[in-house]
mmCIF file of C-alpha atoms and ligand atoms in Angstrom:
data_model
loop_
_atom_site.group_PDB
_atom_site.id
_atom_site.type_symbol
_atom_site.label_atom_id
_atom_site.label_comp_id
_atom_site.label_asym_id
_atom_site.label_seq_id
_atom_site.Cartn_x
_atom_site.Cartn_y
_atom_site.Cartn_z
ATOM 1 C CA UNK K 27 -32.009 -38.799 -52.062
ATOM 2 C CA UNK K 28 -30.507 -41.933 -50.259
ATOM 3 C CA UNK K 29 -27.425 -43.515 -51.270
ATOM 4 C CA UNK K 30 -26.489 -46.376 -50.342
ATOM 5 C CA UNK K 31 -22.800 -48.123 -50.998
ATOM 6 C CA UNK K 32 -21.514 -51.441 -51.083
ATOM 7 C CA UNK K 33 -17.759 -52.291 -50.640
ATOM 8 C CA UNK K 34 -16.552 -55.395 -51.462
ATOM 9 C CA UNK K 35 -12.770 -55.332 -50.672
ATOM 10 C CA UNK K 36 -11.424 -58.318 -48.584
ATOM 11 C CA UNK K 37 -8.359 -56.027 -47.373
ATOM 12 C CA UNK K 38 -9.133 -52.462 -47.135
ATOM 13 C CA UNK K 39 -5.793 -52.259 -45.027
ATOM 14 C CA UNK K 40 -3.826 -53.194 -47.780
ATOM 15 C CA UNK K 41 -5.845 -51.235 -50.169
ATOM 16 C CA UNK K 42 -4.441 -47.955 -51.829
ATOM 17 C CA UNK K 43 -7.644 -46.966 -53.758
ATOM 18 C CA UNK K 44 -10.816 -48.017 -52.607
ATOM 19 C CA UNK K 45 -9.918 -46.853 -49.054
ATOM 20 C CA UNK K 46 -8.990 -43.687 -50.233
ATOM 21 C CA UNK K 47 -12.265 -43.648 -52.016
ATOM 22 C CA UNK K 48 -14.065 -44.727 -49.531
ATOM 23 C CA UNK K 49 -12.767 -42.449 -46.895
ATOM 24 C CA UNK K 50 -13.906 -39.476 -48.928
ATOM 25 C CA UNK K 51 -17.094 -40.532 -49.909
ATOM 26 C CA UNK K 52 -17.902 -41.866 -46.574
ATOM 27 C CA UNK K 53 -18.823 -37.938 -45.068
ATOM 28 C CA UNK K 54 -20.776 -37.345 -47.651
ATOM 29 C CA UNK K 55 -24.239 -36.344 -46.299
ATOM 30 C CA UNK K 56 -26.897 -39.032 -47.278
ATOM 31 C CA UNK K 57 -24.514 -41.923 -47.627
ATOM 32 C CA UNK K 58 -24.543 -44.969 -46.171
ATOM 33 C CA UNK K 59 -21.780 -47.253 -46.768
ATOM 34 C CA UNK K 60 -21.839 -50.909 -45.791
ATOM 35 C CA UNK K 61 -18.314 -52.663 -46.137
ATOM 36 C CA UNK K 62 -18.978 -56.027 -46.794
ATOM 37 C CA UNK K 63 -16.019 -58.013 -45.639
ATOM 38 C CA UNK K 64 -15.936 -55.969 -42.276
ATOM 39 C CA UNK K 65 -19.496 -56.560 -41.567
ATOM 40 C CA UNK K 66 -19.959 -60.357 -42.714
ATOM 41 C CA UNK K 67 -16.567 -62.067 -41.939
ATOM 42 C CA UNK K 68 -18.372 -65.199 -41.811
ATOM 43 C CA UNK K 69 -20.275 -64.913 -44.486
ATOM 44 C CA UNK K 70 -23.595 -64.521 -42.421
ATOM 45 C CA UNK K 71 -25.361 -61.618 -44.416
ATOM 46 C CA UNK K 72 -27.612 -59.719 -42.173
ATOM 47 C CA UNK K 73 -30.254 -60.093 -44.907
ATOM 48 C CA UNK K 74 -33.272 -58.372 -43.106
ATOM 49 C CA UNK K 75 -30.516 -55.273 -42.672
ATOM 50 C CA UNK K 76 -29.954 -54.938 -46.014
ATOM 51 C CA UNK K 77 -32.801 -55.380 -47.449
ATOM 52 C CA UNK K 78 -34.129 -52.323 -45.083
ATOM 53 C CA UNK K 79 -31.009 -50.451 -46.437
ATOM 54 C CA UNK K 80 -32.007 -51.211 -49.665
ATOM 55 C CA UNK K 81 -35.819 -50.258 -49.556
ATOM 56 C CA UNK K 82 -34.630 -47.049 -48.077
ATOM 57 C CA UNK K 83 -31.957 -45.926 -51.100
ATOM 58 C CA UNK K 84 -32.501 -44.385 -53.995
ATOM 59 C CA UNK K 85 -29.249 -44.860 -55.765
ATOM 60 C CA UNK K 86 -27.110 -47.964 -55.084
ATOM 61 C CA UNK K 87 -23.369 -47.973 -55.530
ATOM 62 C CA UNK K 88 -21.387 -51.957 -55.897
ATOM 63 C CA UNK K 89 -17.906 -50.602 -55.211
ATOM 64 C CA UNK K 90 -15.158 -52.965 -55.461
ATOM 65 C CA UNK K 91 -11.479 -54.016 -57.151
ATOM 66 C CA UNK K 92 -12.032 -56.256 -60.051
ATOM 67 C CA UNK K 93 -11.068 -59.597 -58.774
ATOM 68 C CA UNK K 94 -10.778 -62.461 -61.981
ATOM 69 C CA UNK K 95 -12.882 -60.160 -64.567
ATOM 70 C CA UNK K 96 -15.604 -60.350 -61.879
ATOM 71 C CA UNK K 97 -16.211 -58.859 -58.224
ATOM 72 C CA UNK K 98 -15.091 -60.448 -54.884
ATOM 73 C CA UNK K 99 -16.966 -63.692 -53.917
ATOM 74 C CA UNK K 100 -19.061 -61.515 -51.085
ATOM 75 C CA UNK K 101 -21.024 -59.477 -53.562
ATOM 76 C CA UNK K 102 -22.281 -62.564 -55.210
ATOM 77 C CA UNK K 103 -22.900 -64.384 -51.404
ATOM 78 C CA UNK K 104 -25.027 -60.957 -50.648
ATOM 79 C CA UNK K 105 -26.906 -61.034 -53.993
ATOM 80 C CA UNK K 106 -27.583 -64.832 -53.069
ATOM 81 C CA UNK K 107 -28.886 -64.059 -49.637
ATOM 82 C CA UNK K 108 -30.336 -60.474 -50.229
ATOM 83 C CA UNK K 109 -32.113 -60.429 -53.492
ATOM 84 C CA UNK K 110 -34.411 -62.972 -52.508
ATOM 85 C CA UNK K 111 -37.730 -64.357 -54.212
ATOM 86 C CA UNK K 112 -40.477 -62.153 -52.970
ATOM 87 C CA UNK K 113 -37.686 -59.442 -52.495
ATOM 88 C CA UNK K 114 -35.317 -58.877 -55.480
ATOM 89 C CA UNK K 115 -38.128 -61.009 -57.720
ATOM 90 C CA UNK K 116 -40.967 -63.247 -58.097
ATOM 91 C CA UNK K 117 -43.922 -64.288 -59.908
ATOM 92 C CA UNK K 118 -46.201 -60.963 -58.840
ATOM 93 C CA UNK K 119 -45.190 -57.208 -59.659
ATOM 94 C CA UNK K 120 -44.859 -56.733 -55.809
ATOM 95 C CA UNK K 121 -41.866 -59.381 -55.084
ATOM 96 C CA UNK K 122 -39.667 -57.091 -57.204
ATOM 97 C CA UNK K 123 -39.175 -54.437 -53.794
ATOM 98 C CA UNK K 124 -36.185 -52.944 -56.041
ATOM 99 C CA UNK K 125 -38.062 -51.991 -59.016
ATOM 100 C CA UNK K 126 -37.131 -48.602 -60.347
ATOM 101 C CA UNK K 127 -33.766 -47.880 -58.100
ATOM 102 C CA UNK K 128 -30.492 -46.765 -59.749
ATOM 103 C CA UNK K 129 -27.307 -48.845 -59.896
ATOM 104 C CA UNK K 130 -23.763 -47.637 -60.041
ATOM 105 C CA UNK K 131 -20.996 -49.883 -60.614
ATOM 106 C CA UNK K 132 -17.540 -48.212 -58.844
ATOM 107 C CA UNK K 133 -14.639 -50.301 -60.027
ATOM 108 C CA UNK K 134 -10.818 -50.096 -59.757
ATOM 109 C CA UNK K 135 -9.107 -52.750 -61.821
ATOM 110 C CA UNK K 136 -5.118 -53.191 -62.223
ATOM 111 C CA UNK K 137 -5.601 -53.520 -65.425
ATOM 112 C CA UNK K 138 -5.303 -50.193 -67.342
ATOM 113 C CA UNK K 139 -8.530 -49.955 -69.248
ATOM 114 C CA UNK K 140 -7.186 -49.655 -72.618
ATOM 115 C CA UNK K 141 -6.352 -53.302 -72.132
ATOM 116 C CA UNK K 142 -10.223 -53.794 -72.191
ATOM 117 C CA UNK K 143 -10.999 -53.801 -75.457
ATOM 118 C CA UNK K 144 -11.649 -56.096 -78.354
ATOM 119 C CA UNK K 145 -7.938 -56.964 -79.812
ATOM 120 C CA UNK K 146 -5.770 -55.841 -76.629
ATOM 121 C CA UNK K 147 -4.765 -58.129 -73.941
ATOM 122 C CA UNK K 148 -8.135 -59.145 -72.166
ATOM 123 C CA UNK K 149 -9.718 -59.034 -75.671
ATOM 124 C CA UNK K 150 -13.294 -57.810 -73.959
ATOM 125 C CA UNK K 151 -14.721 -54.508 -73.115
ATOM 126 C CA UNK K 152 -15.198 -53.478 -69.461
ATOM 127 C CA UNK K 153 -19.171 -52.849 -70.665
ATOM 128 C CA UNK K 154 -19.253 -56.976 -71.628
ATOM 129 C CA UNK K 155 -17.153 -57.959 -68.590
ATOM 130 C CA UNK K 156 -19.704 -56.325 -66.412
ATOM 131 C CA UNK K 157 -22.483 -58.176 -67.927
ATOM 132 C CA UNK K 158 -23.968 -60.799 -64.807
ATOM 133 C CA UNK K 159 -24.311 -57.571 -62.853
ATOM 134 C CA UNK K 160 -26.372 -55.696 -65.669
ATOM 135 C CA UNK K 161 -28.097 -58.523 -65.778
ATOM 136 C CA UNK K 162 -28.874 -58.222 -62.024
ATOM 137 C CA UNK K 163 -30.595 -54.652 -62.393
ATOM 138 C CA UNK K 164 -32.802 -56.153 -65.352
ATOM 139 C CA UNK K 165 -33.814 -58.830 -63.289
ATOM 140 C CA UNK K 166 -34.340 -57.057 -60.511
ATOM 141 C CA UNK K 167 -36.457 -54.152 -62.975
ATOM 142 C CA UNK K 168 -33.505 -51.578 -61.508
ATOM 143 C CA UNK K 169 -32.317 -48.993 -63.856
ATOM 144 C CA UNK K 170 -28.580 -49.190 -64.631
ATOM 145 C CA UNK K 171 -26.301 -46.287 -64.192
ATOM 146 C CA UNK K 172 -23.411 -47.072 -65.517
ATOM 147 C CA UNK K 173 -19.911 -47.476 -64.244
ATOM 148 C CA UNK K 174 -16.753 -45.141 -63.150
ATOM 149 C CA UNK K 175 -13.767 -46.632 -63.254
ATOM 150 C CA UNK K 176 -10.035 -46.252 -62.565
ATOM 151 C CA UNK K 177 -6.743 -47.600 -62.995
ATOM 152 C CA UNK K 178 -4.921 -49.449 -59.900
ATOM 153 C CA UNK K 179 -2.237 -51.440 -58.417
ATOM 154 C CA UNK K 180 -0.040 -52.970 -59.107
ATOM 155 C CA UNK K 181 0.775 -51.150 -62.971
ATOM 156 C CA UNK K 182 -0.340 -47.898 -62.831
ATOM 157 C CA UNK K 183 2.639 -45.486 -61.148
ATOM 158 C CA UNK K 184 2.365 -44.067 -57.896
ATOM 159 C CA UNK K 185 2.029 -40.165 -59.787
ATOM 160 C CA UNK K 186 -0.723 -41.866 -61.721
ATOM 161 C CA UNK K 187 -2.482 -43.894 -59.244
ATOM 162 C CA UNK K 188 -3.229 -40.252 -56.969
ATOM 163 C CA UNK K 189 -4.897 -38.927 -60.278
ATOM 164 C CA UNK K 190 -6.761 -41.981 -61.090
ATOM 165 C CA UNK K 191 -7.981 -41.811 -57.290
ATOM 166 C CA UNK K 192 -8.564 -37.983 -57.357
ATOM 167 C CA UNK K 193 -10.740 -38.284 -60.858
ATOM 168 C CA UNK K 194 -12.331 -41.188 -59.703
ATOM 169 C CA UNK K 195 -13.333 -40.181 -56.401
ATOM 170 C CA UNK K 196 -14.562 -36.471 -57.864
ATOM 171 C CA UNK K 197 -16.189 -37.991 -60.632
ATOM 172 C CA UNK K 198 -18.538 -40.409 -58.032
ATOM 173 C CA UNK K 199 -19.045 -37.120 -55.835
ATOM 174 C CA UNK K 200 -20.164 -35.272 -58.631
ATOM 175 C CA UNK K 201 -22.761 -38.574 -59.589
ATOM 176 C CA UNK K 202 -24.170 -38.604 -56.092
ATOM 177 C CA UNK K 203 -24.316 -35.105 -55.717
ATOM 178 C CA UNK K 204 -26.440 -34.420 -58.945
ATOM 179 C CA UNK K 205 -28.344 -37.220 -58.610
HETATM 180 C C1 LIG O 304 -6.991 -61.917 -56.588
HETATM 181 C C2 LIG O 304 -6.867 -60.735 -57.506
HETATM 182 C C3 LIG O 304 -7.411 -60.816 -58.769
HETATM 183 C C4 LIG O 304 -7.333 -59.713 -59.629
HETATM 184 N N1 LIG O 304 -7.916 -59.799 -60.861
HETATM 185 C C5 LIG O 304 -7.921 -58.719 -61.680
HETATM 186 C C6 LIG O 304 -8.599 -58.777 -62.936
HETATM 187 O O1 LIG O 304 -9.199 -59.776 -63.327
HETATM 188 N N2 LIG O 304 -8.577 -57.665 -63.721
HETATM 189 C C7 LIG O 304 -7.950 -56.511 -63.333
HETATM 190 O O2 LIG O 304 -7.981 -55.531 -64.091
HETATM 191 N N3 LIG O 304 -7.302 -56.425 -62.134
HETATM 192 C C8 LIG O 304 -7.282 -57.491 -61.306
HETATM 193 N N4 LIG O 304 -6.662 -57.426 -60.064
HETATM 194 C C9 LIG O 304 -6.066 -56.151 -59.632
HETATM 195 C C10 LIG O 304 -7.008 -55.378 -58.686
HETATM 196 O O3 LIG O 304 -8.231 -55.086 -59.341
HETATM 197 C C11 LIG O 304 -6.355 -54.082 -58.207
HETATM 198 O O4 LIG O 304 -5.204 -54.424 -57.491
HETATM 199 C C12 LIG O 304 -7.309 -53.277 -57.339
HETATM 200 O O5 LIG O 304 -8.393 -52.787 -58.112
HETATM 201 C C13 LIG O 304 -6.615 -52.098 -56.698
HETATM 202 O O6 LIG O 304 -7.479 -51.534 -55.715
HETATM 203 P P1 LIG O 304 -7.018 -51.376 -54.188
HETATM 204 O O7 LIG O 304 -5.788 -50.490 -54.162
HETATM 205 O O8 LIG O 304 -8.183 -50.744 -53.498
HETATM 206 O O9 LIG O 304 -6.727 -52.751 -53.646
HETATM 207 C C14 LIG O 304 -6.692 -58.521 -59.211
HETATM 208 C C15 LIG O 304 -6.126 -58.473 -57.920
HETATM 209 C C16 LIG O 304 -6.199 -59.561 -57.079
HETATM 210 C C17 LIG O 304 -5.594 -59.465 -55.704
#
């Protein structure tokens, strides 16, 4: 099985958990991560690349910080450039090239999630606020896999933050190794 995994994080230098994600999960055998904001500083997508990436994966994996209640702006420029007509969709059962892989959302928000709910602060669930992107994998006739998420900067506490890295990071192992 092929994974392949998508970071969108416009400073991984300055980042405490998706690098420390991403470090782990980058030896994993099978995985093939493509950091977004390293690869495509000027917003040039290599489209033909990642659409060979894609063919080639079984499992996808968006990883990113929440950013507004939505993902950084280069996930949505590579979903504009990469899931083409005649690729992503299209009038005839062949232009959708993606139909039948697995997506897996991998979020870290600084918002603790019991603020996502109907009532508390943000008033939504994470489920709704994730909505364009399930929307994607119907579109697209991919199968959706759910999400892992866990709490960040800037108000979770430093003795916190390890554990939310450590459970999220062994709880994404444990996805791609079972899948
Ligand atoms: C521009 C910006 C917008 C953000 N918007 C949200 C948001 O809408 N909801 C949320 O829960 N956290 C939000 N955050 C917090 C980030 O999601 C959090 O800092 C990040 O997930 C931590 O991961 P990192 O250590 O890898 O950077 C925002 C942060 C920045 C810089």
């Amino acid at each position: 099985m092929n994974t392949l995994l998508l970071l969108a994080h416009p400073n991984l230098e300055s980042s405490i958990s998706n690098r420390r994600i991403i470090e782990t999960i980058s030896s994993l055998k099978d995985v093939e991560v493509h950091s977004l904001y390293n690869l495509y500083a000027d917003k040039k997508i290599d489209v033909a690349a990642e659409q060979e990436s894609l063919v080639k994966s079984d499992l996808i994996i968006f990883q990113f910080p929440m950013f507004w209640f939505s993902a950084p702006p280069i996930l949505k420029t590579w979903q504009d450039q990469v899931l083409s007509p005649g690729f992503g969709f299209g009038a005839a059962q062949e232009d959708f090239k993606l139909k039948g892989k697995n997506l897996l959302l991998s979020i870290t928000t600084g918002g603790k999630r019991e603020k996502y709910h109907v009532g508390n602060s943000y008033n939504y669930t994470l489920d709704e606020t994730l909505r364009p992107l399930q929307m994607m994998v119907n579109y697209c006739k991919m199968t959706y896999k759910g999400y892992i998420q866990s709490n960040g900067r800037p108000f979770t506490e430093k003795e916190d933050l390890d554990k939310e890295i450590i459970n999220h990071t062994e709880k994404l192992i444990a996805f791609i190794k079972d899948f």
